[in-house]
């Protein structure tokens, strides 16, 4: 009976179909309005956008993808175009972590010109080939001109200016806030290019950087009786032996034998296990207080397969073995050589830090390489994050960038900029850097002057890309209150490919020496994604959308995305 009622209440929305110029014009309107809202955030003098939330306080941001995701139009046809531009911004954000505003500006420029060309009778397929040909030529030119940054030292020394290159990338992406750039450059130097840098809300007015070297486990001591420093409430062990067990320890006698092994070696003992039964725990505490044995026990970090992987990593880092039944090992078979070692272990209520593990450097590097491969091959974001987290523990450490501010809204806005800056810095290390301020794309127009095409329609496609590549510089200058057309014209008549316009100061400078640089990966991804979606929109001949009067009568129970903080 219930099943029948559910069926009878279902209704289907009627559809509207539009064709040709009308369909593209409606989508173009949506693209243009969304792009204009995103555009205002571009460059060092870009403005903020305030976004209303259905629940909670409004969000203030200069992050292009955040602005794009928040926009939804009442007209369905406009929404189709806007949603595809959101897709461009999201794809660029996922691949490069920055450059979303640039991608949106390029999409608008290419699609606008593409619509005009198709309306004028240009063959859409030849136009497509011409655009693809031009994009490939530009990408090749950018790769040749890129300057690689291969080591953390080069991040702080690659340019001749007083501002380090790594911090320059971050500073430009953080909209000229130099402090952010310098802190991120310091974090990259501390934890290495594969180390984890996380961005968190701070509790003060100023930004702060907290660097944790070594392996940090998100588990503290099982009992406060293990504390050795009562002032700091921490347990500190020098050169301890480390027992790694994947099961709960309930046999007190077998644990006594391992404790005796540590005492004979005159070493402290750290026990990492799923848990300890009350009798085994009481025995350890008793030995600590009455016999003066330095010992501490913590629970194994993680759950399920992730816990097993974390224990394997710990074993490799410390040079020990995981005592597990899968290898036919139990606590009665443990020998001293099966226990791991480290220079120092500090255990607090919430976490454990293991410094300078005694594992084989070659085995640790092999494990790190396995994790990098797993990150590259994994398609699930959760698996990538877990692999990145494990890699950071093995390869160096974790840096936490704590974003300060006077209010929650200000912290949120600055946090967006710090995240963009961090992603830009990583992208710069991965593929190299180019002159910033949009001039890398602007000067790439010169390689398109002599490109060979099969017919005039393809040539028009190349011409569209030539014009679109001027849009980022034009927008940055316009947002700074300058004459975009005048600046673009002046830059194109000279031959120094590093020469550009510093919109923050309103002067012409050598962009690389001034520290105004963009990562190649960000520029490349923005152009490729923008061209791809623009071509899909330009070659569209029909659009099918829901009819305004034919809405489904069953309300959606799913909350809006902004209700969930996306």
XYZ file of C-alpha atoms in Angstrom:
566
model
C 0.000 0.000 0.000
C 2.879 2.347 0.920
C 4.627 1.460 -2.357
C 1.482 2.460 -4.345
C 1.243 5.822 -2.595
C 4.876 6.630 -3.350
C 4.348 5.866 -7.027
C 1.198 7.942 -7.283
C 2.854 11.025 -5.734
C 5.722 11.061 -8.255
C 5.536 13.651 -11.031
C 7.849 14.549 -13.883
C 8.860 18.089 -14.904
C 8.103 19.274 -18.428
C 11.084 20.342 -20.563
C 11.881 23.400 -22.698
C 14.071 22.985 -25.763
C 15.870 25.894 -27.431
C 18.010 25.736 -30.566
C 20.972 27.473 -32.222
C 21.657 31.142 -31.532
C 18.851 31.385 -28.929
C 20.262 28.479 -26.875
C 23.819 29.849 -26.967
C 22.681 33.415 -26.189
C 20.894 32.275 -23.005
C 23.922 30.267 -21.860
C 26.245 33.167 -22.730
C 24.210 35.470 -20.507
C 24.678 33.086 -17.564
C 28.416 32.736 -18.286
C 28.858 36.515 -18.545
C 27.011 37.354 -15.315
C 28.888 34.694 -13.337
C 32.250 35.741 -14.845
C 31.627 39.415 -14.024
C 31.040 38.503 -10.356
C 34.195 36.372 -10.242
C 36.316 38.906 -12.214
C 36.194 41.567 -9.503
C 38.386 39.391 -7.233
C 41.282 39.162 -9.719
C 44.676 40.748 -9.080
C 46.356 42.483 -6.118
C 43.692 45.202 -6.059
C 40.760 42.860 -6.656
C 37.710 43.389 -4.449
C 35.870 41.100 -2.045
C 32.568 39.363 -2.733
C 30.006 38.865 0.058
C 27.963 35.668 -0.206
C 24.710 35.180 1.696
C 24.296 31.819 3.421
C 20.935 30.172 4.099
C 22.199 29.390 7.583
C 24.944 31.227 9.448
C 26.845 34.421 8.773
C 27.566 35.745 5.258
C 30.919 34.680 3.787
C 33.430 37.269 2.569
C 35.941 35.922 0.046
C 38.309 36.706 -2.824
C 38.459 33.063 -3.931
C 37.106 32.667 -7.479
C 35.822 29.098 -7.148
C 33.956 29.945 -3.906
C 32.190 32.855 -5.631
C 31.364 30.724 -8.699
C 29.899 27.864 -6.641
C 27.604 30.238 -4.732
C 25.843 31.573 -7.856
C 22.552 30.096 -9.029
C 20.144 31.784 -11.466
C 16.375 31.601 -11.527
C 16.359 31.118 -15.338
C 17.233 27.516 -16.190
C 18.963 28.283 -19.511
C 21.326 30.768 -17.832
C 22.032 28.196 -15.151
C 23.252 25.656 -17.734
C 25.981 28.040 -18.899
C 26.848 29.104 -15.354
C 27.092 25.474 -14.170
C 29.587 24.654 -16.920
C 31.757 27.609 -15.877
C 31.558 26.354 -12.284
C 32.830 23.053 -13.656
C 35.830 24.879 -15.191
C 36.610 26.627 -11.889
C 36.226 23.392 -9.893
C 38.360 21.370 -12.352
C 41.137 23.986 -12.230
C 40.892 24.130 -8.425
C 41.116 20.315 -8.167
C 44.077 19.996 -10.548
C 46.139 23.062 -9.585
C 44.475 24.437 -6.420
C 44.576 28.006 -7.766
C 43.898 29.980 -10.977
C 40.116 29.589 -10.836
C 39.457 33.285 -11.541
C 41.853 33.216 -14.504
C 40.078 30.121 -15.885
C 36.684 31.836 -15.560
C 37.918 35.001 -17.329
C 39.391 32.929 -20.178
C 36.173 30.895 -20.521
C 34.089 34.065 -20.882
C 36.499 35.529 -23.463
C 36.661 32.372 -25.610
C 32.928 31.610 -25.451
C 31.895 35.205 -26.232
C 34.056 35.308 -29.371
C 33.059 31.739 -30.280
C 29.340 32.626 -30.210
C 29.945 35.589 -32.522
C 31.923 33.422 -34.953
C 29.312 30.646 -35.136
C 26.485 33.196 -35.524
C 28.424 34.701 -38.454
C 28.397 31.342 -40.248
C 31.821 29.962 -39.310
C 31.988 26.143 -39.338
C 31.921 25.109 -35.668
C 34.103 22.020 -36.160
C 36.843 23.939 -38.015
C 36.643 26.628 -35.334
C 37.180 23.914 -32.746
C 40.279 22.586 -34.559
C 41.731 26.089 -34.801
C 41.198 26.729 -31.061
C 42.748 23.376 -30.091
C 45.707 24.041 -32.406
C 46.286 27.458 -30.807
C 46.004 26.093 -27.231
C 48.567 23.341 -27.971
C 50.983 25.911 -29.420
C 50.584 28.184 -26.366
C 51.111 25.315 -23.882
C 54.307 24.255 -25.701
C 55.595 27.833 -25.577
C 54.811 28.163 -21.848
C 56.646 24.913 -21.034
C 59.769 26.130 -22.863
C 59.729 29.458 -20.983
C 59.075 27.997 -17.503
C 61.861 28.143 -14.866
C 62.015 25.016 -12.693
C 62.210 25.049 -8.894
C 63.538 21.647 -7.835
C 64.613 21.933 -4.171
C 63.353 23.716 -1.038
C 66.556 25.840 -1.083
C 65.663 27.184 -4.531
C 62.259 28.247 -3.207
C 64.036 30.808 -1.048
C 66.908 31.718 -3.401
C 65.834 31.438 -7.050
C 65.229 35.146 -7.738
C 67.555 38.125 -7.569
C 65.008 40.156 -5.604
C 64.954 40.481 -1.820
C 61.749 38.457 -1.821
C 62.279 34.656 -2.078
C 60.730 32.924 -5.092
C 58.700 30.494 -3.020
C 57.299 33.301 -0.948
C 56.830 35.354 -4.131
C 54.527 32.720 -5.613
C 52.601 32.525 -2.360
C 52.530 36.309 -1.927
C 51.096 36.867 -5.424
C 48.444 34.198 -4.866
C 47.655 35.678 -1.437
C 46.891 39.006 -3.156
C 50.091 40.738 -2.110
C 50.150 39.829 1.608
C 53.887 39.252 2.001
C 53.683 37.783 5.513
C 51.666 34.832 4.185
C 54.249 34.216 1.462
C 57.176 34.277 3.882
C 55.510 31.937 6.397
C 54.617 29.419 3.670
C 58.157 29.528 2.234
C 59.481 28.792 5.736
C 57.022 25.914 6.151
C 58.084 24.375 2.807
C 61.731 24.651 3.858
C 61.040 22.919 7.189
C 58.933 19.944 6.052
C 60.153 19.581 2.442
C 58.160 19.628 -0.765
C 56.378 16.348 0.075
C 55.625 17.321 3.681
C 52.115 18.140 4.794
C 51.170 21.788 5.390
C 47.707 22.178 6.853
C 45.736 25.409 7.202
C 43.752 25.853 10.417
C 41.867 28.598 12.273
C 44.072 30.432 14.760
C 43.073 31.904 18.126
C 45.050 35.146 17.839
C 45.043 38.293 15.695
C 48.257 37.297 13.896
C 49.163 34.391 11.621
C 51.381 31.717 13.185
C 53.351 28.725 11.930
C 53.713 25.567 13.997
C 56.137 22.941 12.676
C 56.166 19.365 14.021
C 59.264 17.435 12.934
C 59.359 13.634 12.941
C 56.402 11.225 13.009
C 53.348 12.482 14.839
C 50.735 9.932 15.937
C 47.267 11.172 16.896
C 47.245 9.122 20.105
C 48.352 10.087 23.612
C 49.264 7.980 26.672
C 46.692 5.468 27.882
C 47.212 6.475 31.538
C 48.403 9.787 33.052
C 50.576 7.727 35.419
C 53.108 7.417 32.568
C 53.882 11.174 32.737
C 57.571 11.980 33.463
C 57.394 15.793 33.313
C 54.572 16.930 35.587
C 54.919 20.578 34.598
C 54.175 19.955 30.911
C 52.144 16.765 31.565
C 54.251 14.825 29.051
C 56.130 11.542 29.026
C 59.613 11.889 27.483
C 61.656 8.788 26.626
C 65.303 8.955 25.454
C 66.476 6.210 23.055
C 63.552 3.867 23.869
C 62.822 0.414 22.489
C 59.446 0.369 20.710
C 57.072 -2.607 20.749
C 54.533 -2.502 17.877
C 51.556 -4.871 18.278
C 48.301 -4.944 16.268
C 46.126 -6.596 18.925
C 44.945 -5.883 22.461
C 47.511 -6.949 25.079
C 45.902 -8.977 27.847
C 48.668 -11.470 28.777
C 50.569 -9.871 31.628
C 53.294 -12.553 31.725
C 54.395 -12.069 28.102
C 54.525 -8.308 28.694
C 56.750 -8.850 31.762
C 59.223 -10.739 29.540
C 59.418 -7.776 27.088
C 59.827 -5.362 30.009
C 62.765 -7.472 31.242
C 64.354 -7.260 27.770
C 64.242 -3.455 27.982
C 65.648 -3.433 31.545
C 68.563 -5.704 30.518
C 69.389 -3.276 27.692
C 69.023 -0.360 30.166
C 66.532 1.274 27.765
C 63.080 2.829 28.108
C 60.105 1.031 26.510
C 57.256 2.441 24.385
C 54.337 0.092 23.720
C 52.076 0.746 20.706
C 49.107 -1.634 20.695
C 45.372 -1.689 20.003
C 44.763 -1.469 23.764
C 45.926 -2.809 27.136
C 43.809 -4.827 29.570
C 43.551 -3.374 33.069
C 45.901 -6.001 34.620
C 48.636 -5.406 32.030
C 48.272 -1.631 32.423
C 48.402 -1.856 36.225
C 51.596 -3.964 35.985
C 53.311 -1.318 33.816
C 52.318 1.530 36.165
C 53.500 -0.487 39.191
C 56.897 -1.141 37.584
C 57.255 2.545 36.705
C 56.646 3.772 40.248
C 58.183 0.984 42.321
C 61.035 -0.243 40.091
C 61.732 3.040 38.268
C 61.280 1.472 34.816
C 60.805 4.082 32.103
C 57.773 2.878 30.177
C 54.760 4.299 28.330
C 51.860 2.770 26.393
C 49.719 4.317 23.644
C 46.888 3.027 21.483
C 47.637 2.313 17.819
C 46.514 5.206 15.579
C 43.760 4.821 12.975
C 41.146 2.129 12.360
C 40.942 -1.052 10.268
C 43.247 -1.169 7.245
C 44.471 2.348 7.945
C 45.674 1.245 11.405
C 47.577 -1.687 9.890
C 49.231 0.635 7.345
C 50.184 3.152 10.079
C 51.801 0.409 12.167
C 53.767 -0.834 9.127
C 54.996 2.733 8.522
C 56.012 3.052 12.180
C 57.885 -0.251 12.001
C 59.848 0.886 8.919
C 60.631 4.294 10.478
C 61.903 2.772 13.752
C 63.530 -0.366 12.314
C 61.233 -2.743 14.155
C 58.587 -5.314 13.212
C 54.831 -5.400 13.651
C 54.086 -8.266 16.029
C 51.090 -9.844 14.322
C 49.582 -13.300 13.977
C 49.643 -12.875 10.176
C 53.436 -13.362 10.395
C 53.122 -16.127 12.990
C 54.451 -13.787 15.673
C 53.175 -13.279 19.214
C 54.482 -11.560 22.336
C 56.186 -14.761 23.568
C 58.391 -14.843 20.437
C 59.561 -11.238 20.622
C 63.338 -10.659 20.531
C 65.234 -7.408 21.043
C 65.975 -7.055 17.301
C 62.209 -7.067 16.599
C 61.747 -3.890 18.641
C 62.060 -0.489 16.992
C 64.239 2.355 18.233
C 64.215 6.168 18.135
C 66.370 9.001 19.484
C 63.513 10.577 21.429
C 59.787 10.023 21.954
C 57.496 12.658 23.488
C 53.992 11.549 24.506
C 51.284 14.010 25.590
C 47.611 13.547 26.429
C 46.589 13.884 22.740
C 49.546 12.879 20.570
C 52.937 11.192 20.283
C 56.000 12.559 18.444
C 58.773 10.148 17.423
C 62.039 11.862 16.469
C 64.884 10.290 14.454
C 63.635 6.717 14.112
C 66.277 4.003 13.811
C 64.957 2.513 10.557
C 66.975 1.858 7.391
C 67.029 5.060 5.276
C 66.786 3.038 2.063
C 63.663 1.174 3.244
C 62.069 4.438 4.399
C 62.686 6.036 0.968
C 61.247 2.956 -0.799
C 58.128 3.204 1.376
C 57.834 6.932 0.572
C 58.069 6.141 -3.151
C 55.293 3.531 -2.798
C 53.058 6.138 -1.156
C 53.780 8.720 -3.897
C 52.831 6.132 -6.527
C 49.643 5.280 -4.604
C 48.743 9.002 -4.483
C 49.236 9.391 -8.244
C 47.208 6.281 -9.104
C 44.376 6.739 -6.588
C 41.127 8.297 -7.821
C 39.478 8.618 -4.380
C 40.221 11.879 -2.556
C 40.052 10.109 0.852
C 42.742 7.586 -0.158
C 44.949 10.389 -1.540
C 44.654 12.371 1.703
C 45.526 9.338 3.831
C 48.534 8.503 1.613
C 49.693 12.161 1.801
C 49.311 12.098 5.585
C 51.377 8.901 5.872
C 54.011 10.255 3.479
C 54.454 13.404 5.574
C 55.013 11.346 8.729
C 57.716 9.291 7.035
C 59.424 12.031 5.035
C 59.872 14.900 7.441
C 56.986 16.337 9.402
C 53.877 18.467 9.479
C 53.521 22.253 9.397
C 50.300 23.856 10.656
C 49.578 27.381 9.369
C 47.275 29.001 11.930
C 45.340 31.865 10.324
C 44.688 34.815 12.624
C 42.067 37.548 12.464
C 39.818 39.827 14.482
C 36.605 37.975 13.604
C 35.442 34.620 12.281
C 34.526 36.191 8.918
C 38.002 37.731 8.548
C 39.695 34.426 9.438
C 37.566 32.642 6.804
C 38.515 35.183 4.103
C 42.234 34.995 4.949
C 42.070 31.207 5.116
C 40.866 31.095 1.474
C 43.863 33.209 0.436
C 46.341 31.098 2.425
C 44.973 27.894 0.855
C 45.322 29.407 -2.643
C 48.866 30.530 -1.821
C 49.826 27.071 -0.545
C 48.438 25.365 -3.659
C 50.227 27.859 -5.943
C 53.540 27.228 -4.179
C 53.166 23.454 -4.565
C 52.264 23.887 -8.241
C 55.382 26.059 -8.763
C 57.612 23.339 -7.348
C 55.916 20.701 -9.512
C 56.152 22.316 -12.972
C 58.088 25.594 -12.630
C 57.265 29.308 -12.725
C 56.440 31.989 -15.306
C 56.237 35.808 -15.170
C 52.969 36.717 -13.407
C 50.300 39.361 -13.830
C 48.885 37.579 -16.889
C 51.914 38.465 -19.066
C 52.926 34.811 -19.654
C 49.665 34.298 -21.587
C 49.858 37.778 -23.121
C 53.288 37.161 -24.704
C 52.177 33.685 -25.845
C 50.032 35.513 -28.438
C 53.263 36.115 -30.411
C 53.685 32.386 -31.168
C 50.204 32.384 -32.750
C 51.062 35.071 -35.326
C 52.653 32.646 -37.788
C 50.716 29.457 -37.025
C 49.663 27.554 -40.169
C 45.965 26.655 -40.590
C 44.073 24.720 -43.286
C 41.336 27.312 -43.870
C 39.926 30.651 -42.734
C 37.552 29.081 -40.202
C 40.473 27.479 -38.357
C 42.349 30.776 -38.559
C 39.386 32.441 -36.817
C 39.757 29.884 -33.980
C 43.429 30.851 -33.553
C 42.396 34.540 -33.578
C 39.853 33.887 -30.791
C 42.584 32.421 -28.544
C 44.901 35.359 -29.368
C 42.278 37.800 -28.116
C 41.326 35.679 -25.096
C 44.942 35.518 -23.869
C 44.865 39.302 -23.364
C 41.878 39.079 -20.983
C 43.713 38.200 -17.687
C 46.150 41.157 -17.921
C 43.327 43.466 -19.042
C 41.188 42.415 -16.040
C 44.024 42.764 -13.474
C 44.873 46.284 -14.709
C 41.198 47.334 -14.858
C 40.583 46.125 -11.282
C 43.547 48.267 -10.191
C 41.934 51.358 -11.782
C 44.228 51.438 -14.853
C 43.534 51.428 -18.594
C 43.678 47.731 -19.528
C 43.785 48.271 -23.298
C 46.625 50.822 -23.019
C 48.777 48.556 -20.821
C 48.207 45.485 -23.028
C 49.146 47.501 -26.127
C 52.325 48.861 -24.528
C 53.491 45.426 -23.367
C 52.972 43.782 -26.776
C 55.160 46.296 -28.674
C 58.340 45.408 -26.739
C 60.373 42.145 -26.721
C 61.328 41.500 -23.074
C 59.115 38.518 -22.112
C 59.589 39.193 -18.372
C 58.442 42.823 -18.643
C 55.024 43.515 -17.160
C 52.734 45.810 -15.188
C 52.834 45.746 -11.375
C 49.166 46.514 -10.680
C 49.787 46.887 -6.926
C 52.176 49.831 -7.457
C 51.029 51.004 -10.893
C 54.490 50.709 -12.513
C 56.149 48.667 -15.289
C 58.743 46.196 -13.928
C 60.654 42.998 -14.665
C 58.043 40.625 -13.216
C 60.466 37.844 -12.185
C 62.891 40.229 -10.440
C 59.961 41.907 -8.689
C 58.780 38.504 -7.442
C 55.499 38.625 -9.412
C 55.300 35.085 -10.753
C 52.716 32.433 -11.604
C 53.130 28.633 -11.488
C 53.109 27.014 -14.958
C 50.691 24.339 -13.729
C 48.109 26.944 -12.694
C 48.330 28.883 -15.990
C 48.329 25.725 -18.117
C 45.392 24.112 -16.300
C 43.337 27.325 -16.442
C 43.810 27.640 -20.223
C 43.166 23.968 -21.046
C 40.026 23.746 -18.875
C 38.672 27.085 -20.152
C 39.184 26.122 -23.819
C 37.620 22.689 -23.290
C 34.344 23.944 -21.756
C 34.141 26.992 -24.063
C 34.294 24.661 -27.075
C 31.500 22.495 -25.672
C 29.318 25.572 -25.240
C 30.250 27.049 -28.649
C 29.442 23.826 -30.525
C 26.103 23.386 -28.705
C 23.100 23.465 -31.072
C 20.277 22.571 -28.651
C 19.629 23.047 -24.923
C 17.077 21.023 -22.917
C 16.021 22.544 -19.564
C 13.144 22.168 -17.106
C 10.022 24.177 -17.981
C 9.446 26.927 -15.367
C 5.813 25.972 -14.867
C 6.372 22.225 -14.738
C 8.193 21.814 -11.447
C 8.245 18.491 -9.598
C 5.660 18.662 -6.809
C 7.760 16.552 -4.421
C 10.145 18.872 -2.547
C 13.799 17.856 -2.352
C 14.944 16.682 1.058
C 18.582 17.399 0.225
C 19.903 20.619 1.828
C 21.470 23.312 -0.350
C 25.250 22.988 -0.759
C 25.975 26.232 1.057
C 24.020 24.902 4.051
C 26.691 22.225 4.355
C 29.584 24.681 4.196
C 30.703 23.938 0.622
